[in-house]
PDB file of C-alpha atoms in Angstrom:
ATOM      1  CA  UNK Y  28       0.241   0.268  -0.384  1.00  0.00           C
ATOM      2  CA  UNK Y  29       3.126   2.364   0.803  1.00  0.00           C
ATOM      3  CA  UNK Y  30       4.575   1.436  -2.606  1.00  0.00           C
ATOM      4  CA  UNK Y  31       1.078   2.432  -4.027  1.00  0.00           C
ATOM      5  CA  UNK Y  32       0.686   6.086  -2.647  1.00  0.00           C
ATOM      6  CA  UNK Y  33       4.567   6.731  -4.188  1.00  0.00           C
ATOM      7  CA  UNK Y  34       3.825   6.330  -7.155  1.00  0.00           C
ATOM      8  CA  UNK Y  35       0.115   8.124  -7.769  1.00  0.00           C
ATOM      9  CA  UNK Y  36       2.342  11.072  -5.829  1.00  0.00           C
ATOM     10  CA  UNK Y  37       5.743  11.054  -7.652  1.00  0.00           C
ATOM     11  CA  UNK Y  38       2.722  10.970 -11.214  1.00  0.00           C
ATOM     12  CA  UNK Y  39       1.274  13.541  -9.574  1.00  0.00           C
ATOM     13  CA  UNK Y  40       5.069  15.887  -8.608  1.00  0.00           C
ATOM     14  CA  UNK Y  41       5.567  15.425 -11.808  1.00  0.00           C
ATOM     15  CA  UNK Y  42       3.191  16.220 -13.970  1.00  0.00           C
ATOM     16  CA  UNK Y  43       1.851  19.124 -11.734  1.00  0.00           C
ATOM     17  CA  UNK Y  44       5.724  20.818 -12.830  1.00  0.00           C
ATOM     18  CA  UNK Y  45       5.266  19.949 -16.267  1.00  0.00           C
ATOM     19  CA  UNK Y  46       2.519  21.404 -16.218  1.00  0.00           C
ATOM     20  CA  UNK Y  47       3.277  25.202 -14.026  1.00  0.00           C
ATOM     21  CA  UNK Y  48       6.813  25.181 -16.447  1.00  0.00           C
ATOM     22  CA  UNK Y  49       4.086  24.916 -19.543  1.00  0.00           C
ATOM     23  CA  UNK Y  50       3.434  27.617 -22.090  1.00  0.00           C
ATOM     24  CA  UNK Y  51      -0.496  27.942 -23.514  1.00  0.00           C
ATOM     25  CA  UNK Y  52       0.883  26.250 -26.930  1.00  0.00           C
ATOM     26  CA  UNK Y  53       1.922  23.257 -24.751  1.00  0.00           C
ATOM     27  CA  UNK Y  54      -0.330  22.269 -22.327  1.00  0.00           C
ATOM     28  CA  UNK Y  55      -1.797  20.431 -24.563  1.00  0.00           C
ATOM     29  CA  UNK Y  56       0.904  18.555 -24.948  1.00  0.00           C
ATOM     30  CA  UNK Y  57       1.303  18.426 -21.509  1.00  0.00           C
ATOM     31  CA  UNK Y  58      -2.178  17.580 -21.019  1.00  0.00           C
ATOM     32  CA  UNK Y  59      -1.963  14.213 -23.074  1.00  0.00           C
ATOM     33  CA  UNK Y  60       1.963  13.751 -21.086  1.00  0.00           C
ATOM     34  CA  UNK Y  61      -0.027  13.431 -18.030  1.00  0.00           C
ATOM     35  CA  UNK Y  62      -2.490  10.918 -18.703  1.00  0.00           C
ATOM     36  CA  UNK Y  63      -0.463   8.601 -20.189  1.00  0.00           C
ATOM     37  CA  UNK Y  64       1.400   9.082 -17.548  1.00  0.00           C
ATOM     38  CA  UNK Y  65      -1.598   8.534 -14.700  1.00  0.00           C
ATOM     39  CA  UNK Y  66      -2.656   5.462 -17.538  1.00  0.00           C
ATOM     40  CA  UNK Y  67       0.688   4.361 -16.828  1.00  0.00           C
ATOM     41  CA  UNK Y  68       0.500   4.227 -12.919  1.00  0.00           C
ATOM     42  CA  UNK Y  69      -2.949   2.771 -12.550  1.00  0.00           C
ATOM     43  CA  UNK Y  70      -1.575  -0.050 -14.208  1.00  0.00           C
ATOM     44  CA  UNK Y  71       1.587  -0.325 -12.181  1.00  0.00           C
ATOM     45  CA  UNK Y  72      -0.597   0.053  -9.082  1.00  0.00           C
ATOM     46  CA  UNK Y  73      -3.021  -2.819 -11.379  1.00  0.00           C
ATOM     47  CA  UNK Y  74      -0.392  -5.278 -10.726  1.00  0.00           C
ATOM     48  CA  UNK Y  75       1.180  -4.605  -7.637  1.00  0.00           C
ATOM     49  CA  UNK Y  76      -2.656  -5.462  -6.091  1.00  0.00           C
ATOM     50  CA  UNK Y  77      -3.517  -8.459  -8.431  1.00  0.00           C
ATOM     51  CA  UNK Y  78       0.200  -9.511  -7.219  1.00  0.00           C
ATOM     52  CA  UNK Y  79      -0.595  -8.740  -3.501  1.00  0.00           C
ATOM     53  CA  UNK Y  80      -3.756 -11.207  -3.764  1.00  0.00           C
ATOM     54  CA  UNK Y  81      -2.322 -13.865  -5.328  1.00  0.00           C
ATOM     55  CA  UNK Y  82       0.580 -13.473  -2.511  1.00  0.00           C
ATOM     56  CA  UNK Y  83      -2.606 -13.324   0.503  1.00  0.00           C
ATOM     57  CA  UNK Y  84      -4.482 -16.402  -1.176  1.00  0.00           C
ATOM     58  CA  UNK Y  85      -1.064 -18.540  -1.819  1.00  0.00           C
ATOM     59  CA  UNK Y  86      -0.647 -17.572   2.207  1.00  0.00           C
ATOM     60  CA  UNK Y  87      -4.593 -18.444   3.445  1.00  0.00           C
ATOM     61  CA  UNK Y  88      -4.168 -22.114   1.650  1.00  0.00           C
ATOM     62  CA  UNK Y  89      -1.000 -22.730   2.962  1.00  0.00           C
ATOM     63  CA  UNK Y  90      -2.087 -21.560   6.471  1.00  0.00           C
ATOM     64  CA  UNK Y  91      -5.943 -23.830   5.710  1.00  0.00           C
ATOM     65  CA  UNK Y  92      -3.448 -26.489   4.958  1.00  0.00           C
ATOM     66  CA  UNK Y  93      -0.518 -26.549   8.460  1.00  0.00           C
ATOM     67  CA  UNK Y  94      -3.843 -26.024   9.756  1.00  0.00           C
ATOM     68  CA  UNK Y  95      -5.366 -29.119   8.509  1.00  0.00           C
ATOM     69  CA  UNK Y  96      -2.109 -30.756   9.051  1.00  0.00           C
ATOM     70  CA  UNK Y  97      -2.409 -29.673  12.894  1.00  0.00           C
ATOM     71  CA  UNK Y  98      -5.926 -31.143  13.704  1.00  0.00           C
ATOM     72  CA  UNK Y  99      -5.266 -34.114  11.748  1.00  0.00           C
ATOM     73  CA  UNK Y 100      -1.877 -34.777  14.043  1.00  0.00           C
ATOM     74  CA  UNK Y 101      -3.841 -33.458  17.515  1.00  0.00           C
ATOM     75  CA  UNK Y 102      -5.998 -36.023  17.449  1.00  0.00           C
ATOM     76  CA  UNK Y 103      -6.976 -39.415  15.620  1.00  0.00           C
ATOM     77  CA  UNK Y 104     -10.252 -39.377  16.706  1.00  0.00           C
ATOM     78  CA  UNK Y 105     -11.846 -35.778  15.579  1.00  0.00           C
ATOM     79  CA  UNK Y 106     -13.342 -37.565  12.455  1.00  0.00           C
ATOM     80  CA  UNK Y 107     -15.109 -35.719  10.228  1.00  0.00           C
ATOM     81  CA  UNK Y 108     -19.334 -36.498   9.058  1.00  0.00           C
ATOM     82  CA  UNK Y 109     -18.268 -37.937   5.755  1.00  0.00           C
ATOM     83  CA  UNK Y 110     -15.508 -40.263   7.496  1.00  0.00           C
ATOM     84  CA  UNK Y 111     -18.278 -41.332  10.735  1.00  0.00           C
ATOM     85  CA  UNK Y 112     -19.944 -44.914  10.354  1.00  0.00           C
ATOM     86  CA  UNK Y 113     -23.461 -45.030  12.418  1.00  0.00           C
ATOM     87  CA  UNK Y 114     -24.558 -47.840  14.790  1.00  0.00           C
ATOM     88  CA  UNK Y 115     -28.198 -47.824  16.272  1.00  0.00           C
ATOM     89  CA  UNK Y 116     -30.576 -50.647  16.811  1.00  0.00           C
ATOM     90  CA  UNK Y 117     -34.067 -50.220  15.947  1.00  0.00           C
ATOM     91  CA  UNK Y 118     -36.971 -48.657  18.026  1.00  0.00           C
ATOM     92  CA  UNK Y 119     -38.559 -51.797  18.665  1.00  0.00           C
ATOM     93  CA  UNK Y 120     -35.451 -53.218  20.653  1.00  0.00           C
ATOM     94  CA  UNK Y 121     -34.779 -49.518  22.698  1.00  0.00           C
ATOM     95  CA  UNK Y 122     -38.607 -49.578  23.801  1.00  0.00           C
ATOM     96  CA  UNK Y 123     -37.485 -53.714  25.196  1.00  0.00           C
ATOM     97  CA  UNK Y 124     -34.098 -52.440  26.196  1.00  0.00           C
ATOM     98  CA  UNK Y 125     -35.772 -51.583  30.214  1.00  0.00           C
ATOM     99  CA  UNK Y 126     -37.012 -55.143  29.972  1.00  0.00           C
ATOM    100  CA  UNK Y 127     -34.331 -57.184  28.150  1.00  0.00           C
ATOM    101  CA  UNK Y 128     -31.834 -55.996  30.662  1.00  0.00           C
ATOM    102  CA  UNK Y 129     -33.681 -56.820  33.986  1.00  0.00           C
ATOM    103  CA  UNK Y 130     -33.619 -60.241  33.152  1.00  0.00           C
ATOM    104  CA  UNK Y 131     -32.364 -62.878  35.280  1.00  0.00           C
ATOM    105  CA  UNK Y 132     -30.375 -65.099  33.521  1.00  0.00           C
ATOM    106  CA  UNK Y 133     -28.798 -67.629  34.414  1.00  0.00           C
ATOM    107  CA  UNK Y 134     -28.560 -70.867  31.540  1.00  0.00           C
ATOM    108  CA  UNK Y 135     -26.960 -71.117  27.922  1.00  0.00           C
ATOM    109  CA  UNK Y 136     -30.841 -71.887  27.190  1.00  0.00           C
ATOM    110  CA  UNK Y 137     -32.066 -68.845  28.350  1.00  0.00           C
ATOM    111  CA  UNK Y 138     -29.717 -66.016  27.176  1.00  0.00           C
ATOM    112  CA  UNK Y 139     -29.765 -67.759  24.087  1.00  0.00           C
ATOM    113  CA  UNK Y 140     -33.346 -67.159  23.656  1.00  0.00           C
ATOM    114  CA  UNK Y 141     -32.839 -64.149  23.437  1.00  0.00           C
ATOM    115  CA  UNK Y 142     -30.678 -64.262  20.912  1.00  0.00           C
ATOM    116  CA  UNK Y 143     -33.503 -66.450  18.678  1.00  0.00           C
ATOM    117  CA  UNK Y 144     -36.302 -63.404  19.553  1.00  0.00           C
ATOM    118  CA  UNK Y 145     -33.815 -60.880  18.627  1.00  0.00           C
ATOM    119  CA  UNK Y 146     -33.659 -62.200  15.317  1.00  0.00           C
ATOM    120  CA  UNK Y 147     -37.159 -63.282  14.783  1.00  0.00           C
ATOM    121  CA  UNK Y 148     -38.510 -59.792  16.017  1.00  0.00           C
ATOM    122  CA  UNK Y 149     -36.209 -58.056  13.550  1.00  0.00           C
ATOM    123  CA  UNK Y 150     -37.633 -60.099  11.202  1.00  0.00           C
ATOM    124  CA  UNK Y 151     -41.245 -59.591  11.825  1.00  0.00           C
ATOM    125  CA  UNK Y 152     -40.517 -55.399  12.241  1.00  0.00           C
ATOM    126  CA  UNK Y 153     -38.653 -55.201   8.847  1.00  0.00           C
ATOM    127  CA  UNK Y 154     -35.522 -54.321  10.345  1.00  0.00           C
ATOM    128  CA  UNK Y 155     -33.541 -56.560   8.973  1.00  0.00           C
ATOM    129  CA  UNK Y 156     -32.150 -60.349   8.088  1.00  0.00           C
ATOM    130  CA  UNK Y 157     -32.733 -63.417  10.586  1.00  0.00           C
ATOM    131  CA  UNK Y 158     -30.271 -63.212  13.185  1.00  0.00           C
ATOM    132  CA  UNK Y 159     -29.812 -61.908  17.091  1.00  0.00           C
ATOM    133  CA  UNK Y 160     -26.998 -61.799  19.279  1.00  0.00           C
ATOM    134  CA  UNK Y 161     -26.121 -60.986  22.455  1.00  0.00           C
ATOM    135  CA  UNK Y 162     -23.412 -60.585  24.659  1.00  0.00           C
ATOM    136  CA  UNK Y 163     -23.134 -61.224  28.313  1.00  0.00           C
ATOM    137  CA  UNK Y 164     -20.494 -61.386  31.555  1.00  0.00           C
ATOM    138  CA  UNK Y 165     -20.835 -64.796  33.443  1.00  0.00           C
ATOM    139  CA  UNK Y 166     -19.847 -64.024  37.296  1.00  0.00           C
ATOM    140  CA  UNK Y 167     -18.923 -66.688  40.110  1.00  0.00           C
ATOM    141  CA  UNK Y 168     -21.733 -67.728  40.595  1.00  0.00           C
ATOM    142  CA  UNK Y 169     -23.146 -68.930  37.022  1.00  0.00           C
ATOM    143  CA  UNK Y 170     -26.001 -65.876  36.599  1.00  0.00           C
ATOM    144  CA  UNK Y 171     -25.443 -63.561  34.015  1.00  0.00           C
ATOM    145  CA  UNK Y 172     -25.613 -60.293  33.167  1.00  0.00           C
ATOM    146  CA  UNK Y 173     -26.995 -59.176  29.660  1.00  0.00           C
ATOM    147  CA  UNK Y 174     -24.285 -56.401  28.499  1.00  0.00           C
ATOM    148  CA  UNK Y 175     -25.154 -55.790  25.084  1.00  0.00           C
ATOM    149  CA  UNK Y 176     -27.360 -56.985  22.139  1.00  0.00           C
ATOM    150  CA  UNK Y 177     -27.217 -56.492  18.146  1.00  0.00           C
ATOM    151  CA  UNK Y 178     -29.711 -57.979  15.910  1.00  0.00           C
ATOM    152  CA  UNK Y 179     -28.466 -57.596  11.105  1.00  0.00           C
ATOM    153  CA  UNK Y 180     -28.735 -54.628  10.049  1.00  0.00           C
ATOM    154  CA  UNK Y 181     -26.884 -54.582   6.898  1.00  0.00           C
ATOM    155  CA  UNK Y 182     -29.466 -53.541   4.425  1.00  0.00           C
ATOM    156  CA  UNK Y 183     -31.601 -50.814   6.687  1.00  0.00           C
ATOM    157  CA  UNK Y 184     -28.479 -49.321   7.818  1.00  0.00           C
ATOM    158  CA  UNK Y 185     -26.939 -50.240   4.112  1.00  0.00           C
ATOM    159  CA  UNK Y 186     -23.094 -51.229   5.359  1.00  0.00           C
ATOM    160  CA  UNK Y 187     -22.504 -55.087   4.854  1.00  0.00           C
ATOM    161  CA  UNK Y 188     -20.555 -55.325   7.578  1.00  0.00           C
ATOM    162  CA  UNK Y 189     -23.286 -54.951  10.844  1.00  0.00           C
ATOM    163  CA  UNK Y 190     -24.793 -58.480  11.227  1.00  0.00           C
ATOM    164  CA  UNK Y 191     -26.319 -59.512  14.992  1.00  0.00           C
ATOM    165  CA  UNK Y 192     -22.523 -60.517  16.571  1.00  0.00           C
ATOM    166  CA  UNK Y 193     -20.259 -57.570  14.691  1.00  0.00           C
ATOM    167  CA  UNK Y 194     -23.717 -55.551  16.007  1.00  0.00           C
ATOM    168  CA  UNK Y 195     -23.763 -56.538  19.392  1.00  0.00           C
ATOM    169  CA  UNK Y 196     -20.039 -56.757  19.884  1.00  0.00           C
ATOM    170  CA  UNK Y 197     -19.103 -53.495  18.912  1.00  0.00           C
ATOM    171  CA  UNK Y 198     -22.152 -51.861  21.310  1.00  0.00           C
ATOM    172  CA  UNK Y 199     -20.775 -54.160  24.305  1.00  0.00           C
ATOM    173  CA  UNK Y 200     -17.188 -52.549  23.443  1.00  0.00           C
ATOM    174  CA  UNK Y 201     -18.845 -49.710  23.238  1.00  0.00           C
ATOM    175  CA  UNK Y 202     -20.447 -49.762  26.022  1.00  0.00           C
ATOM    176  CA  UNK Y 203     -17.247 -51.163  28.367  1.00  0.00           C
ATOM    177  CA  UNK Y 204     -15.035 -48.726  27.106  1.00  0.00           C
ATOM    178  CA  UNK Y 205     -12.263 -50.985  25.869  1.00  0.00           C
ATOM    179  CA  UNK Y 206     -11.429 -52.386  22.433  1.00  0.00           C
ATOM    180  CA  UNK Y 207     -11.442 -55.897  23.938  1.00  0.00           C
ATOM    181  CA  UNK Y 208     -13.542 -57.912  26.152  1.00  0.00           C
ATOM    182  CA  UNK Y 209     -10.372 -59.134  27.419  1.00  0.00           C
ATOM    183  CA  UNK Y 210     -10.643 -57.478  31.136  1.00  0.00           C
ATOM    184  CA  UNK Y 211      -8.889 -58.464  34.092  1.00  0.00           C
ATOM    185  CA  UNK Y 212     -11.329 -58.212  37.295  1.00  0.00           C
ATOM    186  CA  UNK Y 213     -11.117 -55.401  39.143  1.00  0.00           C
ATOM    187  CA  UNK Y 214     -12.412 -51.953  40.370  1.00  0.00           C
ATOM    188  CA  UNK Y 215     -11.141 -49.912  36.869  1.00  0.00           C
ATOM    189  CA  UNK Y 216     -12.700 -51.547  34.433  1.00  0.00           C
ATOM    190  CA  UNK Y 217     -16.253 -51.143  36.720  1.00  0.00           C
ATOM    191  CA  UNK Y 218     -18.993 -52.315  34.779  1.00  0.00           C
ATOM    192  CA  UNK Y 219     -20.123 -55.067  36.654  1.00  0.00           C
ATOM    193  CA  UNK Y 220     -17.392 -55.829  39.290  1.00  0.00           C
ATOM    194  CA  UNK Y 221     -18.265 -58.504  42.063  1.00  0.00           C
ATOM    195  CA  UNK Y 222     -16.586 -58.070  44.910  1.00  0.00           C
ATOM    196  CA  UNK Y 223     -16.800 -61.263  45.977  1.00  0.00           C
ATOM    197  CA  UNK Y 224     -13.775 -62.151  43.687  1.00  0.00           C
ATOM    198  CA  UNK Y 225     -11.389 -59.698  46.699  1.00  0.00           C
ATOM    199  CA  UNK Y 226     -10.155 -62.770  48.597  1.00  0.00           C
ATOM    200  CA  UNK Y 227      -9.323 -65.356  45.486  1.00  0.00           C
ATOM    201  CA  UNK Y 228      -7.338 -61.528  44.201  1.00  0.00           C
ATOM    202  CA  UNK Y 229      -4.881 -60.752  46.800  1.00  0.00           C
ATOM    203  CA  UNK Y 230      -4.117 -64.769  46.640  1.00  0.00           C
ATOM    204  CA  UNK Y 231      -3.072 -64.486  43.432  1.00  0.00           C
ATOM    205  CA  UNK Y 232      -0.643 -63.285  41.720  1.00  0.00           C
ATOM    206  CA  UNK Y 233      -3.122 -63.260  38.320  1.00  0.00           C
ATOM    207  CA  UNK Y 234      -5.502 -61.100  38.128  1.00  0.00           C
ATOM    208  CA  UNK Y 235      -8.386 -63.305  36.562  1.00  0.00           C
ATOM    209  CA  UNK Y 236     -10.242 -62.194  33.798  1.00  0.00           C
ATOM    210  CA  UNK Y 237     -13.438 -61.277  33.426  1.00  0.00           C
ATOM    211  CA  UNK Y 238     -15.953 -63.914  31.178  1.00  0.00           C
ATOM    212  CA  UNK Y 239     -18.161 -62.878  28.771  1.00  0.00           C
ATOM    213  CA  UNK Y 240     -19.991 -64.675  26.712  1.00  0.00           C
ATOM    214  CA  UNK Y 241     -21.218 -64.223  23.273  1.00  0.00           C
ATOM    215  CA  UNK Y 242     -24.654 -65.729  22.377  1.00  0.00           C
ATOM    216  CA  UNK Y 243     -26.121 -66.175  18.343  1.00  0.00           C
ATOM    217  CA  UNK Y 244     -29.379 -67.130  17.160  1.00  0.00           C
ATOM    218  CA  UNK Y 245     -26.496 -68.742  13.809  1.00  0.00           C
ATOM    219  CA  UNK Y 246     -23.444 -69.704  13.318  1.00  0.00           C
ATOM    220  CA  UNK Y 247     -20.694 -67.345  12.617  1.00  0.00           C
ATOM    221  CA  UNK Y 248     -19.880 -66.211   8.552  1.00  0.00           C
ATOM    222  CA  UNK Y 249     -16.490 -66.374   7.884  1.00  0.00           C
ATOM    223  CA  UNK Y 250     -15.714 -63.060   8.434  1.00  0.00           C
ATOM    224  CA  UNK Y 251     -18.419 -62.704  12.226  1.00  0.00           C
ATOM    225  CA  UNK Y 252     -16.199 -65.494  13.273  1.00  0.00           C
ATOM    226  CA  UNK Y 253     -12.803 -63.347  13.136  1.00  0.00           C
ATOM    227  CA  UNK Y 254     -14.703 -61.307  14.569  1.00  0.00           C
ATOM    228  CA  UNK Y 255     -15.304 -63.091  17.417  1.00  0.00           C
ATOM    229  CA  UNK Y 256     -12.155 -64.093  17.684  1.00  0.00           C
ATOM    230  CA  UNK Y 257     -10.728 -60.480  18.160  1.00  0.00           C
ATOM    231  CA  UNK Y 258     -13.069 -59.396  20.566  1.00  0.00           C
ATOM    232  CA  UNK Y 259     -11.975 -61.392  23.161  1.00  0.00           C
ATOM    233  CA  UNK Y 260     -15.136 -62.676  23.986  1.00  0.00           C
ATOM    234  CA  UNK Y 261     -14.246 -66.158  26.233  1.00  0.00           C
ATOM    235  CA  UNK Y 262     -17.160 -68.191  25.015  1.00  0.00           C
ATOM    236  CA  UNK Y 263     -19.299 -68.686  22.049  1.00  0.00           C
ATOM    237  CA  UNK Y 264     -22.379 -70.801  22.123  1.00  0.00           C
ATOM    238  CA  UNK Y 265     -24.689 -70.884  18.294  1.00  0.00           C
ATOM    239  CA  UNK Y 266     -28.193 -72.162  17.490  1.00  0.00           C
ATOM    240  CA  UNK Y 267     -28.822 -72.522  13.806  1.00  0.00           C
ATOM    241  CA  UNK Y 268     -25.928 -74.317  11.327  1.00  0.00           C
ATOM    242  CA  UNK Y 269     -24.055 -72.938   8.599  1.00  0.00           C
ATOM    243  CA  UNK Y 270     -25.867 -76.150   6.849  1.00  0.00           C
ATOM    244  CA  UNK Y 271     -29.542 -74.346   8.291  1.00  0.00           C
ATOM    245  CA  UNK Y 272     -27.968 -70.412   7.073  1.00  0.00           C
ATOM    246  CA  UNK Y 273     -27.488 -72.298   3.371  1.00  0.00           C
ATOM    247  CA  UNK Y 274     -30.314 -74.052   3.511  1.00  0.00           C
ATOM    248  CA  UNK Y 275     -31.819 -71.178   2.389  1.00  0.00           C
ATOM    249  CA  UNK Y 276     -29.078 -68.950   0.258  1.00  0.00           C
ATOM    250  CA  UNK Y 277     -26.648 -67.137   2.617  1.00  0.00           C
ATOM    251  CA  UNK Y 278     -23.389 -67.915   1.708  1.00  0.00           C
ATOM    252  CA  UNK Y 279     -21.359 -68.023   5.151  1.00  0.00           C
ATOM    253  CA  UNK Y 280     -17.811 -68.282   3.390  1.00  0.00           C
ATOM    254  CA  UNK Y 281     -15.356 -70.354   4.278  1.00  0.00           C
ATOM    255  CA  UNK Y 282     -16.332 -71.649   7.686  1.00  0.00           C
ATOM    256  CA  UNK Y 283     -15.153 -75.292   8.664  1.00  0.00           C
ATOM    257  CA  UNK Y 284     -14.465 -77.723  11.952  1.00  0.00           C
ATOM    258  CA  UNK Y 285     -10.528 -76.114  11.686  1.00  0.00           C
ATOM    259  CA  UNK Y 286     -11.541 -72.731  12.711  1.00  0.00           C
ATOM    260  CA  UNK Y 287     -13.815 -73.183  15.494  1.00  0.00           C
ATOM    261  CA  UNK Y 288     -10.999 -75.361  16.518  1.00  0.00           C
ATOM    262  CA  UNK Y 289      -8.698 -72.491  16.095  1.00  0.00           C
ATOM    263  CA  UNK Y 290     -10.901 -70.194  18.859  1.00  0.00           C
ATOM    264  CA  UNK Y 291     -10.928 -73.149  21.078  1.00  0.00           C
ATOM    265  CA  UNK Y 292      -6.669 -73.097  20.587  1.00  0.00           C
ATOM    266  CA  UNK Y 293      -6.874 -69.395  21.513  1.00  0.00           C
ATOM    267  CA  UNK Y 294      -9.049 -70.236  24.296  1.00  0.00           C
ATOM    268  CA  UNK Y 295     -13.015 -69.407  23.277  1.00  0.00           C
ATOM    269  CA  UNK Y 296     -14.583 -71.932  24.577  1.00  0.00           C
ATOM    270  CA  UNK Y 297     -17.463 -73.160  21.802  1.00  0.00           C
ATOM    271  CA  UNK Y 298     -21.186 -74.517  22.385  1.00  0.00           C
ATOM    272  CA  UNK Y 299     -23.185 -75.306  19.720  1.00  0.00           C
ATOM    273  CA  UNK Y 300     -26.807 -76.409  19.057  1.00  0.00           C
ATOM    274  CA  UNK Y 301     -28.392 -74.734  21.621  1.00  0.00           C
ATOM    275  CA  UNK Y 302     -31.596 -74.272  20.983  1.00  0.00           C
ATOM    276  CA  UNK Y 303     -31.275 -75.250  17.506  1.00  0.00           C
ATOM    277  CA  UNK Y 304     -34.293 -76.344  16.161  1.00  0.00           C
ATOM    278  CA  UNK Y 305     -36.558 -72.844  17.164  1.00  0.00           C
ATOM    279  CA  UNK Y 306     -33.206 -70.947  15.565  1.00  0.00           C
ATOM    280  CA  UNK Y 307     -33.969 -72.932  12.573  1.00  0.00           C
ATOM    281  CA  UNK Y 308     -37.724 -72.099  11.990  1.00  0.00           C
ATOM    282  CA  UNK Y 309     -36.766 -68.299  11.880  1.00  0.00           C
ATOM    283  CA  UNK Y 310     -34.542 -69.072   9.342  1.00  0.00           C
ATOM    284  CA  UNK Y 311     -36.655 -71.250   7.342  1.00  0.00           C
ATOM    285  CA  UNK Y 312     -39.738 -68.245   7.109  1.00  0.00           C
ATOM    286  CA  UNK Y 313     -37.015 -65.651   6.128  1.00  0.00           C
ATOM    287  CA  UNK Y 314     -36.490 -67.915   3.469  1.00  0.00           C
ATOM    288  CA  UNK Y 315     -39.921 -68.009   2.135  1.00  0.00           C
ATOM    289  CA  UNK Y 316     -40.018 -64.543   1.658  1.00  0.00           C
ATOM    290  CA  UNK Y 317     -36.925 -61.871   3.142  1.00  0.00           C
ATOM    291  CA  UNK Y 318     -34.118 -60.588   1.300  1.00  0.00           C
ATOM    292  CA  UNK Y 319     -31.228 -62.575   0.237  1.00  0.00           C
ATOM    293  CA  UNK Y 320     -28.693 -60.047  -0.035  1.00  0.00           C
ATOM    294  CA  UNK Y 321     -25.541 -61.970  -0.880  1.00  0.00           C
ATOM    295  CA  UNK Y 322     -26.690 -64.131  -3.606  1.00  0.00           C
ATOM    296  CA  UNK Y 323     -25.166 -64.146  -6.887  1.00  0.00           C
TER     297      UNK Y 323
END
């Protein structure tokens, strides 16, 4: 701005001096010279302004890029709306929340009944496929506390990974505030701490592990079997079989007996065929009219 002012001042001063020293016969020439000088000065000032604007724009863009880099490096949990994924339960499940979570659960059949109920209600309400799951924490006296529920939400939420088991796993980990369910039993872990183990803990240098069990209305597909391995659950309990699911058109992927052997070698207890017939009936009902979305 200072440079522009100096240029204009010099131009006008020169023009004024020229006009003062001119005779009447040369006045027209002086005026023409003065106008040309002013136009030239305006062009110079315009170029300076343009260059300054480009420079300011470049600096602003650089600052914005630096700001974005600083923001991204400051936290890896700040995700834009475009980069987020939503996992929700259907309205009927939320409406029944208190009922599900205040029940007393002791036997495998009681817990599996909930998983099968979720699969049945899910297709009745049209909120997903015929698969339900629930995660419980098993306590020392053998009673269990419900931690999370899940049901197939693939089509309603437009996400092929939202099977019943993966929804239940994600919601359980969210509730516990941990990426794994392989947790030590101590007060810091806090959701369902069992004080009856305090004396046992004092006698042992190895912390007791909490026992989380995944109940699913059907044997997991290849994806969910892998998710089970990485989830940190100590046990998986299944109702209907891979054959039951494939009989209505679902492709469960590369799941073999060796897959379950691998889980057991990793310390995950496997129990199968609990209330199989009840769960298989739900699959058959869905197979008559439901959408088998991964069938070619």
